[in-house]
PDB file of C-alpha atoms in Angstrom:
ATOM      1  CA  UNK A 414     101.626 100.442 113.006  1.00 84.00           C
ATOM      2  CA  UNK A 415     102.685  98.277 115.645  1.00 84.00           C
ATOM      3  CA  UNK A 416     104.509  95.604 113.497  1.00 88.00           C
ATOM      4  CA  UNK A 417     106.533  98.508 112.396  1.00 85.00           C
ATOM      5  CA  UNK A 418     107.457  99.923 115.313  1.00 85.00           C
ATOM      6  CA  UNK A 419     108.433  96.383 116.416  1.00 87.00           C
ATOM      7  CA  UNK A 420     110.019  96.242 112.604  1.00 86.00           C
ATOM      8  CA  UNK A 421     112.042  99.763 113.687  1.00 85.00           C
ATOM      9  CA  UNK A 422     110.675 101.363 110.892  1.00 83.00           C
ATOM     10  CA  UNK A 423     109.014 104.083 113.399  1.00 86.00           C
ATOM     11  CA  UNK A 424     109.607 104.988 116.770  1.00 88.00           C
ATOM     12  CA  UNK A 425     106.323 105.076 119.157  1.00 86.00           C
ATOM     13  CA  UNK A 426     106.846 107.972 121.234  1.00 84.00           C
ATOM     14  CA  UNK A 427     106.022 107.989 125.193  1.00 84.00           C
ATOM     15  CA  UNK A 428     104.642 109.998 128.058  1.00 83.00           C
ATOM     16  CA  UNK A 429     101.375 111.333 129.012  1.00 82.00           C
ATOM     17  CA  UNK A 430     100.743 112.972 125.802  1.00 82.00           C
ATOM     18  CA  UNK A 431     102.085 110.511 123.174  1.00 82.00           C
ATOM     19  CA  UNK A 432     100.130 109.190 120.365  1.00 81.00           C
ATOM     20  CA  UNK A 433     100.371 107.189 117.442  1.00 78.00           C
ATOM     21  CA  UNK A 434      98.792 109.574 114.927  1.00 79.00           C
ATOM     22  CA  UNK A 435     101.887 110.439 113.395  1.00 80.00           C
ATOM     23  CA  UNK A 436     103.650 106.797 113.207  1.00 85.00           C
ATOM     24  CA  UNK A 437     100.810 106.063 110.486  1.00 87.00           C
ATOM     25  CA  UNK A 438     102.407 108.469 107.634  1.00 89.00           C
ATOM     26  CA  UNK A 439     105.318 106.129 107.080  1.00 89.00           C
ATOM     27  CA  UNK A 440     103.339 102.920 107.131  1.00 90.00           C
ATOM     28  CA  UNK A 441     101.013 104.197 104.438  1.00 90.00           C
ATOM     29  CA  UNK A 442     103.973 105.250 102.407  1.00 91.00           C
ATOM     30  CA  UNK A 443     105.311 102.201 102.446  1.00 90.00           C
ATOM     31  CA  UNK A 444     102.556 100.597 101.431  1.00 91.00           C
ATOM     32  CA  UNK A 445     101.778 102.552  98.660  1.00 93.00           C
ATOM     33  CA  UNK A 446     105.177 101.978  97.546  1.00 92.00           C
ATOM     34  CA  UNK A 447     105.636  98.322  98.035  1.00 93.00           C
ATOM     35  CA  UNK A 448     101.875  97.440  96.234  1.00 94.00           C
ATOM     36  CA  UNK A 449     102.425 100.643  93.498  1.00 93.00           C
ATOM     37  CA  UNK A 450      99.065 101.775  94.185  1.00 94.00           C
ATOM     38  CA  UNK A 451      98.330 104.715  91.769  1.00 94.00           C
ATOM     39  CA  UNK A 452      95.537 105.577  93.979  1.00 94.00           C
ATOM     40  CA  UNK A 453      93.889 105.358  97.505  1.00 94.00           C
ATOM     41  CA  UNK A 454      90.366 105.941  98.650  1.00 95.00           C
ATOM     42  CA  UNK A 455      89.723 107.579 101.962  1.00 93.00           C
ATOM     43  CA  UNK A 456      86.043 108.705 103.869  1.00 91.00           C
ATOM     44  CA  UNK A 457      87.767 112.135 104.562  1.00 90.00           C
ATOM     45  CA  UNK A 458      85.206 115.578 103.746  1.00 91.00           C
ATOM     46  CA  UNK A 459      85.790 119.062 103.382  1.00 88.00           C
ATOM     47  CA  UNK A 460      83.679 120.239 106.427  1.00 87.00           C
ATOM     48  CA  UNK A 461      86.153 118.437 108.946  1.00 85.00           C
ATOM     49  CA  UNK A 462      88.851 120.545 109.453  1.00 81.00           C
ATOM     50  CA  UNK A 463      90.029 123.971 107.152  1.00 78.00           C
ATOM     51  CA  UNK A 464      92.705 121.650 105.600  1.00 82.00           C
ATOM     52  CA  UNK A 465      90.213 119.534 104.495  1.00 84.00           C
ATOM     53  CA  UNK A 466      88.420 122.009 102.881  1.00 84.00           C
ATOM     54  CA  UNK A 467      91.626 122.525 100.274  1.00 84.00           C
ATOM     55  CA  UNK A 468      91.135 119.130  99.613  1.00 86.00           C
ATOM     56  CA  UNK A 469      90.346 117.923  95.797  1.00 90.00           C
ATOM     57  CA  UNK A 470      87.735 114.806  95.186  1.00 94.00           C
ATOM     58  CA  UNK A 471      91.432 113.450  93.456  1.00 94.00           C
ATOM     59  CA  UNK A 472      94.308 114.634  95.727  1.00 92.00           C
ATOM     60  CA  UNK A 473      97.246 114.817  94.229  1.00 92.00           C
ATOM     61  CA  UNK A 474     100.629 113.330  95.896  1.00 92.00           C
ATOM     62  CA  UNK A 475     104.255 113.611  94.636  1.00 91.00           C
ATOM     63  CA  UNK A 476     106.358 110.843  94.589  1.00 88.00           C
ATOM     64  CA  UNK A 477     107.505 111.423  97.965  1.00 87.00           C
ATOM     65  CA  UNK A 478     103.802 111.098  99.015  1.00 87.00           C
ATOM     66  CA  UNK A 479     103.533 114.898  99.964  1.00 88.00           C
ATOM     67  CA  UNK A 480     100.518 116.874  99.307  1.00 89.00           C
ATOM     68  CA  UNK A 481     100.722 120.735  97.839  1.00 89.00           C
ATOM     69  CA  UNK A 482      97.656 122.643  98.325  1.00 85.00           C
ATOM     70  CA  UNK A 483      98.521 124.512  95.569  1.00 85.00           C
ATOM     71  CA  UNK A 484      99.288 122.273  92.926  1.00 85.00           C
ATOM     72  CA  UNK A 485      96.158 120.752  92.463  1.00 87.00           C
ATOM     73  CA  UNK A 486      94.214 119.864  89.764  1.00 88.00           C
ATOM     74  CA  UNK A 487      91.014 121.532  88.900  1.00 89.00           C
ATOM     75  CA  UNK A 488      87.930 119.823  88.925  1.00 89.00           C
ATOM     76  CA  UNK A 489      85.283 121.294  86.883  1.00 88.00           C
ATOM     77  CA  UNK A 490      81.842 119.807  86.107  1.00 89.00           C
ATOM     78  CA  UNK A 491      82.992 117.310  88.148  1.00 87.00           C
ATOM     79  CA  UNK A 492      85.463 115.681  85.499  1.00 91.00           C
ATOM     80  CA  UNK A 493      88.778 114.056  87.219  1.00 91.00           C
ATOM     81  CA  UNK A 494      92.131 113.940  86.478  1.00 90.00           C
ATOM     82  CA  UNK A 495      93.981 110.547  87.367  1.00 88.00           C
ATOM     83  CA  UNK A 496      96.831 110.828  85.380  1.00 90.00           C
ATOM     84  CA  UNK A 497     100.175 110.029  87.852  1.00 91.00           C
ATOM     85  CA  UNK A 498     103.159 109.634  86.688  1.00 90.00           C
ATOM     86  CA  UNK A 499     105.070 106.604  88.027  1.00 89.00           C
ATOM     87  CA  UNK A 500     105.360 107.035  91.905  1.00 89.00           C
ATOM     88  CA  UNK A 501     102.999 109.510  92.106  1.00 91.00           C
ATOM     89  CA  UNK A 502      99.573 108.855  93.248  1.00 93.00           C
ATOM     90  CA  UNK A 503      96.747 110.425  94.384  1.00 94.00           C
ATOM     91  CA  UNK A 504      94.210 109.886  97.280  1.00 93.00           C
ATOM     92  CA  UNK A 505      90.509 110.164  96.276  1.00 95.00           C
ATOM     93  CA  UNK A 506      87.931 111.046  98.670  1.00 94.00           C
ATOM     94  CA  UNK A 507      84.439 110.044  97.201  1.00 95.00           C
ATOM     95  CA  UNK A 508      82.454 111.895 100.326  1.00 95.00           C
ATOM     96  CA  UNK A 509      84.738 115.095  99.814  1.00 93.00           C
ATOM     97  CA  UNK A 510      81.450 117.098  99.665  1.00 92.00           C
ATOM     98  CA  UNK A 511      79.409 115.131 101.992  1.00 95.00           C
ATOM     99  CA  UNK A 512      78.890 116.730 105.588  1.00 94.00           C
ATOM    100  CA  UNK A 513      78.538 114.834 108.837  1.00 94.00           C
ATOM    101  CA  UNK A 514      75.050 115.471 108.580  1.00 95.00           C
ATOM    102  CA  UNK A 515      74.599 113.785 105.567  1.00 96.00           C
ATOM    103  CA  UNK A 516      76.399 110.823 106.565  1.00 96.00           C
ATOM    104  CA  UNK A 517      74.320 110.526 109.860  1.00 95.00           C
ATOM    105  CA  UNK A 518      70.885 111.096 107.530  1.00 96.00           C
ATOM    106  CA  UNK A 519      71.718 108.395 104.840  1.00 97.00           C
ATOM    107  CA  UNK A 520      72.859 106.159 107.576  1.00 96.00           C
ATOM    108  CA  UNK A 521      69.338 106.615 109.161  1.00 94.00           C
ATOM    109  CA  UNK A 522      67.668 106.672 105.668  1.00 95.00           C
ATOM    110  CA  UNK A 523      69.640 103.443 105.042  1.00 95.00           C
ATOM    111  CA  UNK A 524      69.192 101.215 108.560  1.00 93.00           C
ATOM    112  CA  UNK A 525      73.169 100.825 108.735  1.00 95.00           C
ATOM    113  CA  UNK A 526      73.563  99.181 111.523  1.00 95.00           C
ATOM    114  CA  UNK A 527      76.668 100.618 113.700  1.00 95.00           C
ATOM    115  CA  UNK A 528      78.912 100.211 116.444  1.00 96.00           C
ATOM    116  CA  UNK A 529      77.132 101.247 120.137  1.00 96.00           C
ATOM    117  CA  UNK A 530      80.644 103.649 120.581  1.00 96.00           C
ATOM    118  CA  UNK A 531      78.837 106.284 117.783  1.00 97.00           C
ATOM    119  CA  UNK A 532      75.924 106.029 120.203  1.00 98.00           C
ATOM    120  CA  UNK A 533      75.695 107.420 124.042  1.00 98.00           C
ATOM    121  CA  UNK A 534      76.601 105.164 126.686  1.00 97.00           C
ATOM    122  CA  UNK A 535      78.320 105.329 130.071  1.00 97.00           C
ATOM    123  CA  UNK A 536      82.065 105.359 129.976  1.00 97.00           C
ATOM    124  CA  UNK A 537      84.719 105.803 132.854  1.00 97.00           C
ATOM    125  CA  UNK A 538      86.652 109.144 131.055  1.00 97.00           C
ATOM    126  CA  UNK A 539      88.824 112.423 132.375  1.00 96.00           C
ATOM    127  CA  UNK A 540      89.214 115.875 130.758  1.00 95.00           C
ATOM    128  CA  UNK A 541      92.443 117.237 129.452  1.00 92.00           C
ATOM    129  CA  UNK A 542      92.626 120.268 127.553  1.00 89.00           C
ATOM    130  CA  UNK A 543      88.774 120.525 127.853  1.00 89.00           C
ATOM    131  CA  UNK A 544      88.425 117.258 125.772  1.00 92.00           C
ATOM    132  CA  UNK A 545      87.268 113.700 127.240  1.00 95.00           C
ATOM    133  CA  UNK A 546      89.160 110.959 126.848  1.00 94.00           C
ATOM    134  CA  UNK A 547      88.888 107.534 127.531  1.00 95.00           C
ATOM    135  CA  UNK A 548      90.322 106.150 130.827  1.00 95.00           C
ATOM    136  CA  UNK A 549      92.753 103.587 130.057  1.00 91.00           C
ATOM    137  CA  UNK A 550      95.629 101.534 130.969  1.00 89.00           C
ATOM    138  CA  UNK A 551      97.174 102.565 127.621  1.00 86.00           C
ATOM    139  CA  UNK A 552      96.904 106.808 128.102  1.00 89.00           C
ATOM    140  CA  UNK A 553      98.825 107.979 131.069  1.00 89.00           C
ATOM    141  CA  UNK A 554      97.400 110.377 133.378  1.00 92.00           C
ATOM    142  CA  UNK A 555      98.885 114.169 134.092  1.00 92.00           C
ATOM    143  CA  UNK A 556      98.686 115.069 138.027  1.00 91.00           C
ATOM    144  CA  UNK A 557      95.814 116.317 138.659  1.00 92.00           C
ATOM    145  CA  UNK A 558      93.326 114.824 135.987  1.00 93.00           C
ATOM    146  CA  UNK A 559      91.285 111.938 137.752  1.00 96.00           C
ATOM    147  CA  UNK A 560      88.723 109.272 135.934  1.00 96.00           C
ATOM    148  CA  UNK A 561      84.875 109.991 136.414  1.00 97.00           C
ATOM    149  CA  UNK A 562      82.405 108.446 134.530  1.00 98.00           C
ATOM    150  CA  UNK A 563      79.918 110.185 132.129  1.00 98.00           C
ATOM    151  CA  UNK A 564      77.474 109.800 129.257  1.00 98.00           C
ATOM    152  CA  UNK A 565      79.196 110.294 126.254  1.00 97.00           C
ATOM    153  CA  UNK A 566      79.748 109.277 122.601  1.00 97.00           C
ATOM    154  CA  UNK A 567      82.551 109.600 119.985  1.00 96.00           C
ATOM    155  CA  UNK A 568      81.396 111.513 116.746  1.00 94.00           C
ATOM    156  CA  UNK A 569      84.818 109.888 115.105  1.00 91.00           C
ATOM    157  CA  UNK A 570      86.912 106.968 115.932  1.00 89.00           C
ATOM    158  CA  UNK A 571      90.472 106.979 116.145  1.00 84.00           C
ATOM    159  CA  UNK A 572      93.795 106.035 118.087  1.00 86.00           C
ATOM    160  CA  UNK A 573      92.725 106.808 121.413  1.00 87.00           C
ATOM    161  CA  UNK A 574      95.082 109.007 122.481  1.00 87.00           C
ATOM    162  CA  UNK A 575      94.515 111.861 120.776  1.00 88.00           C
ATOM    163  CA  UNK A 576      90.812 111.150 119.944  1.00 92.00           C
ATOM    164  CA  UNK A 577      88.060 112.288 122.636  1.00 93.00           C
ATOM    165  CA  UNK A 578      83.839 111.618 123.272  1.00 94.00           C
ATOM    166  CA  UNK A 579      81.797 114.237 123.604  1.00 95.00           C
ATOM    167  CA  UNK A 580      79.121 114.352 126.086  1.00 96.00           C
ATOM    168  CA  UNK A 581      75.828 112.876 124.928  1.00 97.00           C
ATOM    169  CA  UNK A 582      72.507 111.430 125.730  1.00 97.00           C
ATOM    170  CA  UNK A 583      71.978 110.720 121.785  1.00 97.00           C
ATOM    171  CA  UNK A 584      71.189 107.170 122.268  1.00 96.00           C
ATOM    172  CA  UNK A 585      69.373 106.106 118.528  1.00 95.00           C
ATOM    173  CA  UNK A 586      69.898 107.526 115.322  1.00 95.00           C
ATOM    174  CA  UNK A 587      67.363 110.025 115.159  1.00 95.00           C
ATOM    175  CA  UNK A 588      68.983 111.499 118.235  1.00 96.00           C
ATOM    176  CA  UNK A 589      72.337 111.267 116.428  1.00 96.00           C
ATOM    177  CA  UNK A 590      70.696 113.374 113.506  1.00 96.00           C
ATOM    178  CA  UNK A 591      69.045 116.176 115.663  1.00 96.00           C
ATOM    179  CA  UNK A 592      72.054 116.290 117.642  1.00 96.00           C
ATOM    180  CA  UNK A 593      74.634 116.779 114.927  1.00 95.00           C
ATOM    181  CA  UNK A 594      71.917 119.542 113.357  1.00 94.00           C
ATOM    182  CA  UNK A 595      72.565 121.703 115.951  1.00 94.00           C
ATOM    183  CA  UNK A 596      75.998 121.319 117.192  1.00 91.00           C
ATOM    184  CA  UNK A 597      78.189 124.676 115.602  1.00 88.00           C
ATOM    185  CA  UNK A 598      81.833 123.113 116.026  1.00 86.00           C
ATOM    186  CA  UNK A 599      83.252 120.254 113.525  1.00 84.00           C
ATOM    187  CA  UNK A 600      84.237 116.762 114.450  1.00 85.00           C
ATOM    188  CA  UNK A 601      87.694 117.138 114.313  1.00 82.00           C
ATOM    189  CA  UNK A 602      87.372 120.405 116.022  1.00 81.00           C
ATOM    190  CA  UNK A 603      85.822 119.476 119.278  1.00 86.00           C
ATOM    191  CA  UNK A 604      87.565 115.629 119.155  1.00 87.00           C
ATOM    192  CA  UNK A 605      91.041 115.179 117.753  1.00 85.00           C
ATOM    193  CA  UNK A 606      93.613 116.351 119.686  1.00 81.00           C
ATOM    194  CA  UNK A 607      96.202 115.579 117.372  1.00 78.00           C
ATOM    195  CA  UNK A 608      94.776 118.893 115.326  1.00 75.00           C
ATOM    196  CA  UNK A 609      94.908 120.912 117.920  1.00 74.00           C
ATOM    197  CA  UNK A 610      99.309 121.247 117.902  1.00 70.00           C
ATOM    198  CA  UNK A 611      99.246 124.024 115.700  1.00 72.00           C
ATOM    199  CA  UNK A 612      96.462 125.895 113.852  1.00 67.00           C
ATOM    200  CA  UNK A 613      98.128 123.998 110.561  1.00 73.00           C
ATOM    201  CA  UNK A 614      98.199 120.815 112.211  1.00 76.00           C
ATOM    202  CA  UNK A 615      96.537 118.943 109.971  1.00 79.00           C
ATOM    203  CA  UNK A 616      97.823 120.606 106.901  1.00 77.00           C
ATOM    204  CA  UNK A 617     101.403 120.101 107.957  1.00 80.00           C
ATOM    205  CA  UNK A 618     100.701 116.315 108.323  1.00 81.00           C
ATOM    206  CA  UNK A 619      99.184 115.568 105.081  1.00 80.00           C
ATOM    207  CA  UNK A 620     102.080 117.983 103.700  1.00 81.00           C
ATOM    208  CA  UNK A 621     104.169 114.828 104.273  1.00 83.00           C
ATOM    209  CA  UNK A 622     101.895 111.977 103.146  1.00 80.00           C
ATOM    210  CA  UNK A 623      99.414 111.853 106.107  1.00 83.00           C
ATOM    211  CA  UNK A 624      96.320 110.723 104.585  1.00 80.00           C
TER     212      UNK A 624
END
């Protein structure tokens, strides 16, 4: 992203509430284009966010990268269509049906060995819009929000300006399992910012070749 807003092929936008969210759609297009991928894998799942949850195992994409919830391809008994016609393509999500539980149990099951941000730990962070963020030189503060330091954790990583922690003490993985079990609001829900614009947010994104 940054060598092509330095490229001018996006524009990074400023203020106290700018991210760089949206300044990723063109980049992937282009790079589909330039390396004529007929396909590209993401770790996105249904249980995320609702327009997620429209989301095919093979999502289609026109060739102007933009996704149509209703003109995808059925996938019964779990038997895929690939078929694209030349720049078309179609983004496949291999944990489509996973849930952030699962993830968080085969991880455990499995020993992976992770980053300490997906784990609690103290972090200097302010509230905005009844999400915690991470204090930083690079997100500009609003009057009235000041930097306090908590115990907190991010269920997903992303840019950090529209991506919050969440308050935690879950400090191993097993805490990290029991923790997720019993939390009632999504991921996205409680820590992305960026889907909280509109209630079609995220649908209006990938609409136009957000991932």
């Amino acid at each position: 992203v940054q060598e092509a807003i330095e490229d001018g092929l996006v524009i990074e936008e400023t203020g106290p509430r700018a991210q760089r969210n949206l300044l990723q759609t063109p980049v992937l297009l282009k790079g589909i284009e330039d390396n004529q991928f007929d396909a590209a894998f993401g770790g996105a799942r249904r249980d995320e966010e609702r327009a997620r949850a429209k989301e095919r195992v093979f999502s289609f994409r026109d060739d102007f990268g933009q996704w149509d919830p209703k003109n995808q391809r059925p996938e019964l008994w779990n038997l895929y269509n690939g078929r694209v016609k030349k720049g078309e393509n179609v983004r496949v999500f291999p944990l489509s049906n996973w849930t952030e539980l699962d993830v968080w149990q085969y991880i455990a099951d499995e020993e992976i060995e992770l980053p300490p941000i997906y784990f609690a730990h103290d972090r200097e962070v302010f509230e905005r819009d009844g999400m915690l963020y991470a204090a930083s030189e690079h997100v500009a503060l609003i009057d009235g929000e000041t930097p306090f330091r908590a115990s907190v954790r991010y269920r997903t990583v992303g840019d950090m300006s529209c991506t919050g922690a969440v308050r935690s003490t879950a400090a191993d993985l097993g805490s990290v399992v029991a923790e997720i079990a019993r939390t009632k609001i999504t991921e996205r829900g409680e820590t992305r910012a960026d889907d909280r614009v509109t209630e079609a947010a995220m649908e209006d994104r990938k609409r136009v070749g957000y991932f």
